[in-house]
PDB file of C-alpha atoms in Angstrom:
ATOM      1  CA  VAL P 904    -116.215  20.428 -34.246  1.00 47.00           C
ATOM      2  CA  ASP P 905    -118.713  19.773 -31.465  1.00 57.00           C
ATOM      3  CA  ARG P 906    -116.457  20.965 -28.597  1.00 61.00           C
ATOM      4  CA  GLY P 907    -114.344  24.079 -28.318  1.00 72.00           C
ATOM      5  CA  ALA P 908    -114.507  27.492 -29.926  1.00 81.00           C
ATOM      6  CA  ASP P 909    -113.531  28.090 -33.550  1.00 83.00           C
ATOM      7  CA  LEU P 910    -110.846  30.792 -33.604  1.00 84.00           C
ATOM      8  CA  ARG P 911    -110.352  30.914 -37.361  1.00 83.00           C
ATOM      9  CA  TRP P 912    -111.972  34.364 -37.591  1.00 83.00           C
ATOM     10  CA  MET P 913    -109.296  35.921 -35.344  1.00 85.00           C
ATOM     11  CA  SER P 914    -106.308  33.728 -36.187  1.00 82.00           C
ATOM     12  CA  GLN P 915    -103.026  34.987 -37.536  1.00 85.00           C
ATOM     13  CA  TYR P 916    -103.204  31.956 -39.828  1.00 82.00           C
ATOM     14  CA  PRO P 917    -106.872  31.778 -40.970  1.00 74.00           C
ATOM     15  CA  HIS P 918    -106.147  28.893 -43.347  1.00 82.00           C
ATOM     16  CA  GLU P 919    -105.412  26.753 -40.268  1.00 82.00           C
ATOM     17  CA  ALA P 920    -108.426  25.511 -38.327  1.00 80.00           C
ATOM     18  CA  GLU P 921    -107.559  26.748 -34.813  1.00 83.00           C
ATOM     19  CA  ILE P 922    -109.823  25.699 -31.966  1.00 81.00           C
ATOM     20  CA  CYS P 923    -109.790  26.696 -28.289  1.00 83.00           C
ATOM     21  CA  PHE P 924    -110.885  23.838 -26.062  1.00 80.00           C
ATOM     22  CA  GLY P 925    -112.455  24.264 -22.650  1.00 76.00           C
ATOM     23  CA  PRO P 926    -110.774  23.617 -19.316  1.00 73.00           C
ATOM     24  CA  LEU P 927    -109.902  20.029 -18.377  1.00 73.00           C
ATOM     25  CA  SER P 928    -109.822  19.017 -22.046  1.00 81.00           C
ATOM     26  CA  GLY P 929    -107.117  16.872 -23.503  1.00 82.00           C
ATOM     27  CA  LEU P 930    -106.262  15.249 -26.803  1.00 85.00           C
ATOM     28  CA  GLN P 931    -105.920  11.484 -27.024  1.00 89.00           C
ATOM     29  CA  VAL P 932    -103.813  10.191 -29.913  1.00 94.00           C
ATOM     30  CA  ILE P 933    -105.757   7.620 -31.933  1.00 96.00           C
ATOM     31  CA  ARG P 934    -103.180   6.889 -34.657  1.00 96.00           C
ATOM     32  CA  THR P 935    -100.396   8.459 -36.657  1.00 97.00           C
ATOM     33  CA  ARG P 936     -99.416   8.173 -40.294  1.00 96.00           C
ATOM     34  CA  VAL P 937     -97.132   9.855 -42.780  1.00 96.00           C
ATOM     35  CA  GLU P 938     -98.551  11.426 -45.929  1.00 94.00           C
ATOM     36  CA  SER P 939     -95.800  12.582 -48.280  1.00 92.00           C
ATOM     37  CA  SER P 940     -93.512  14.472 -45.889  1.00 93.00           C
ATOM     38  CA  VAL P 941     -96.237  15.367 -43.352  1.00 94.00           C
ATOM     39  CA  LEU P 942     -96.882  13.543 -40.105  1.00 96.00           C
ATOM     40  CA  VAL P 943    -100.646  13.250 -39.579  1.00 95.00           C
ATOM     41  CA  VAL P 944    -101.787  12.658 -36.010  1.00 95.00           C
ATOM     42  CA  GLU P 945    -105.419  11.653 -35.513  1.00 95.00           C
ATOM     43  CA  VAL P 946    -106.705  12.657 -32.101  1.00 92.00           C
ATOM     44  CA  ARG P 947    -109.882  12.488 -30.080  1.00 88.00           C
ATOM     45  CA  LEU P 948    -111.013  15.106 -27.562  1.00 82.00           C
ATOM     46  CA  ASN P 949    -110.935  13.762 -24.028  1.00 82.00           C
ATOM     47  CA  VAL P 950    -112.479  15.524 -21.037  1.00 77.00           C
ATOM     48  CA  ASN P 951    -111.138  14.562 -17.612  1.00 72.00           C
ATOM     49  CA  MET P 952    -114.210  13.882 -15.515  1.00 71.00           C
ATOM     50  CA  VAL P 953    -112.184  13.043 -12.376  1.00 75.00           C
ATOM     51  CA  SER P 954    -110.544  16.440 -11.910  1.00 73.00           C
ATOM     52  CA  MET P 955    -112.424  19.231 -10.188  1.00 76.00           C
ATOM     53  CA  THR P 956    -114.198  21.794 -12.323  1.00 75.00           C
ATOM     54  CA  LEU P 957    -113.043  25.418 -12.219  1.00 74.00           C
ATOM     55  CA  GLU P 958    -116.046  26.267 -10.056  1.00 81.00           C
ATOM     56  CA  GLN P 959    -115.069  23.547  -7.577  1.00 84.00           C
ATOM     57  CA  VAL P 960    -111.458  24.757  -7.463  1.00 83.00           C
ATOM     58  CA  VAL P 961    -112.580  28.355  -6.839  1.00 84.00           C
ATOM     59  CA  ALA P 962    -115.047  27.243  -4.135  1.00 87.00           C
ATOM     60  CA  LYS P 963    -112.350  25.192  -2.413  1.00 89.00           C
ATOM     61  CA  ARG P 964    -109.906  28.112  -2.529  1.00 87.00           C
ATOM     62  CA  TYR P 965    -112.582  30.456  -1.173  1.00 86.00           C
ATOM     63  CA  LYS P 966    -113.170  28.088   1.739  1.00 88.00           C
ATOM     64  CA  VAL P 967    -109.426  28.054   2.535  1.00 89.00           C
ATOM     65  CA  VAL P 968    -109.159  31.864   2.402  1.00 84.00           C
ATOM     66  CA  ALA P 969    -112.320  32.353   4.492  1.00 83.00           C
ATOM     67  CA  GLY P 970    -110.958  29.925   7.101  1.00 86.00           C
ATOM     68  CA  MET P 971    -107.662  31.791   7.154  1.00 86.00           C
ATOM     69  CA  CYS P 972    -109.527  35.078   7.709  1.00 81.00           C
ATOM     70  CA  ASP P 973    -111.486  33.543  10.585  1.00 82.00           C
ATOM     71  CA  ASN P 974    -108.217  32.419  12.174  1.00 86.00           C
ATOM     72  CA  ILE P 975    -106.719  35.892  11.783  1.00 82.00           C
ATOM     73  CA  MET P 976    -109.753  37.373  13.541  1.00 79.00           C
ATOM     74  CA  LEU P 977    -109.333  34.893  16.401  1.00 81.00           C
ATOM     75  CA  GLU P 978    -105.677  35.888  16.716  1.00 80.00           C
ATOM     76  CA  ILE P 979    -106.590  39.586  16.714  1.00 76.00           C
ATOM     77  CA  ASP P 980    -109.237  39.029  19.381  1.00 73.00           C
ATOM     78  CA  LYS P 981    -106.754  37.055  21.479  1.00 75.00           C
ATOM     79  CA  SER P 982    -104.094  39.748  21.089  1.00 71.00           C
ATOM     80  CA  ILE P 983    -106.502  42.538  22.021  1.00 69.00           C
ATOM     81  CA  LYS P 984    -106.990  40.913  25.414  1.00 71.00           C
ATOM     82  CA  GLY P 985    -103.226  40.684  26.052  1.00 68.00           C
ATOM     83  CA  ASP P 986    -100.889  43.041  27.890  1.00 73.00           C
ATOM     84  CA  GLU P 987     -99.303  44.160  24.631  1.00 70.00           C
ATOM     85  CA  TRP P 988    -102.413  46.188  23.838  1.00 69.00           C
ATOM     86  CA  ALA P 989    -102.345  47.989  27.152  1.00 70.00           C
ATOM     87  CA  THR P 990     -98.728  48.968  26.470  1.00 72.00           C
ATOM     88  CA  LEU P 991     -99.568  50.064  22.920  1.00 71.00           C
ATOM     89  CA  CYS P 992    -102.537  52.136  24.130  1.00 71.00           C
ATOM     90  CA  ARG P 993    -100.323  53.899  26.696  1.00 72.00           C
ATOM     91  CA  GLN P 994     -97.731  54.632  24.011  1.00 73.00           C
ATOM     92  CA  LEU P 995    -100.447  56.085  21.771  1.00 74.00           C
ATOM     93  CA  ASN P 996    -102.012  58.071  24.647  1.00 74.00           C
ATOM     94  CA  ASP P 997    -105.203  56.053  24.195  1.00 68.00           C
ATOM     95  CA  ASP P 998    -106.243  55.420  27.780  1.00 66.00           C
ATOM     96  CA  ASP P 999    -109.755  54.333  26.765  1.00 67.00           C
ATOM     97  CA  GLY P1000    -108.491  51.545  24.477  1.00 64.00           C
ATOM     98  CA  ASN P1001    -110.210  52.969  21.393  1.00 71.00           C
ATOM     99  CA  ILE P1002    -107.379  51.686  19.217  1.00 71.00           C
ATOM    100  CA  LYS P1003    -108.491  48.132  20.026  1.00 71.00           C
ATOM    101  CA  ILE P1004    -111.994  48.859  18.789  1.00 74.00           C
ATOM    102  CA  VAL P1005    -110.752  50.574  15.623  1.00 74.00           C
ATOM    103  CA  ILE P1006    -108.394  47.719  14.697  1.00 75.00           C
ATOM    104  CA  HIS P1007    -111.004  45.055  15.471  1.00 74.00           C
ATOM    105  CA  ASP P1008    -113.665  46.865  13.420  1.00 77.00           C
ATOM    106  CA  LEU P1009    -111.255  47.369  10.538  1.00 76.00           C
ATOM    107  CA  ALA P1010    -110.374  43.670  10.522  1.00 78.00           C
ATOM    108  CA  GLU P1011    -114.075  42.703  10.643  1.00 79.00           C
ATOM    109  CA  THR P1012    -114.813  45.024   7.702  1.00 81.00           C
ATOM    110  CA  GLN P1013    -112.012  43.551   5.614  1.00 76.00           C
ATOM    111  CA  LEU P1014    -113.118  40.017   6.484  1.00 76.00           C
ATOM    112  CA  SER P1015    -116.678  40.828   5.408  1.00 78.00           C
ATOM    113  CA  LYS P1016    -115.414  42.169   2.073  1.00 76.00           C
ATOM    114  CA  ILE P1017    -113.415  38.998   1.438  1.00 72.00           C
ATOM    115  CA  LYS P1018    -116.330  36.715   2.334  1.00 71.00           C
ATOM    116  CA  ALA P1019    -118.718  38.728   0.147  1.00 74.00           C
ATOM    117  CA  ARG P1020    -116.728  37.887  -2.993  1.00 67.00           C
TER     118      ARG P1020
END
């Protein structure tokens, strides 16, 4: 076998040649035949070169999540400038508006952690 990992050493059925193929691998049926009472299927390993690799999928997902975080920060910044914050600060006896700074800084910290991954 030139592709995949031989799992015979850890198989429940070591007499069977078990192989773990990599991502985006498939098996293409070449031909079938019957030997005694056993169906024999000859296959060829086929790697899909059109689909994205795992690294590309992860990078794309990261880009989506990072964009979502940027949008959340824009919404937080927009909300901080609204009248709702003034009302909230009065309710929390925070006349200086420190709660705005704390929430904004907390959101920035969380966004930095997400983008650092």
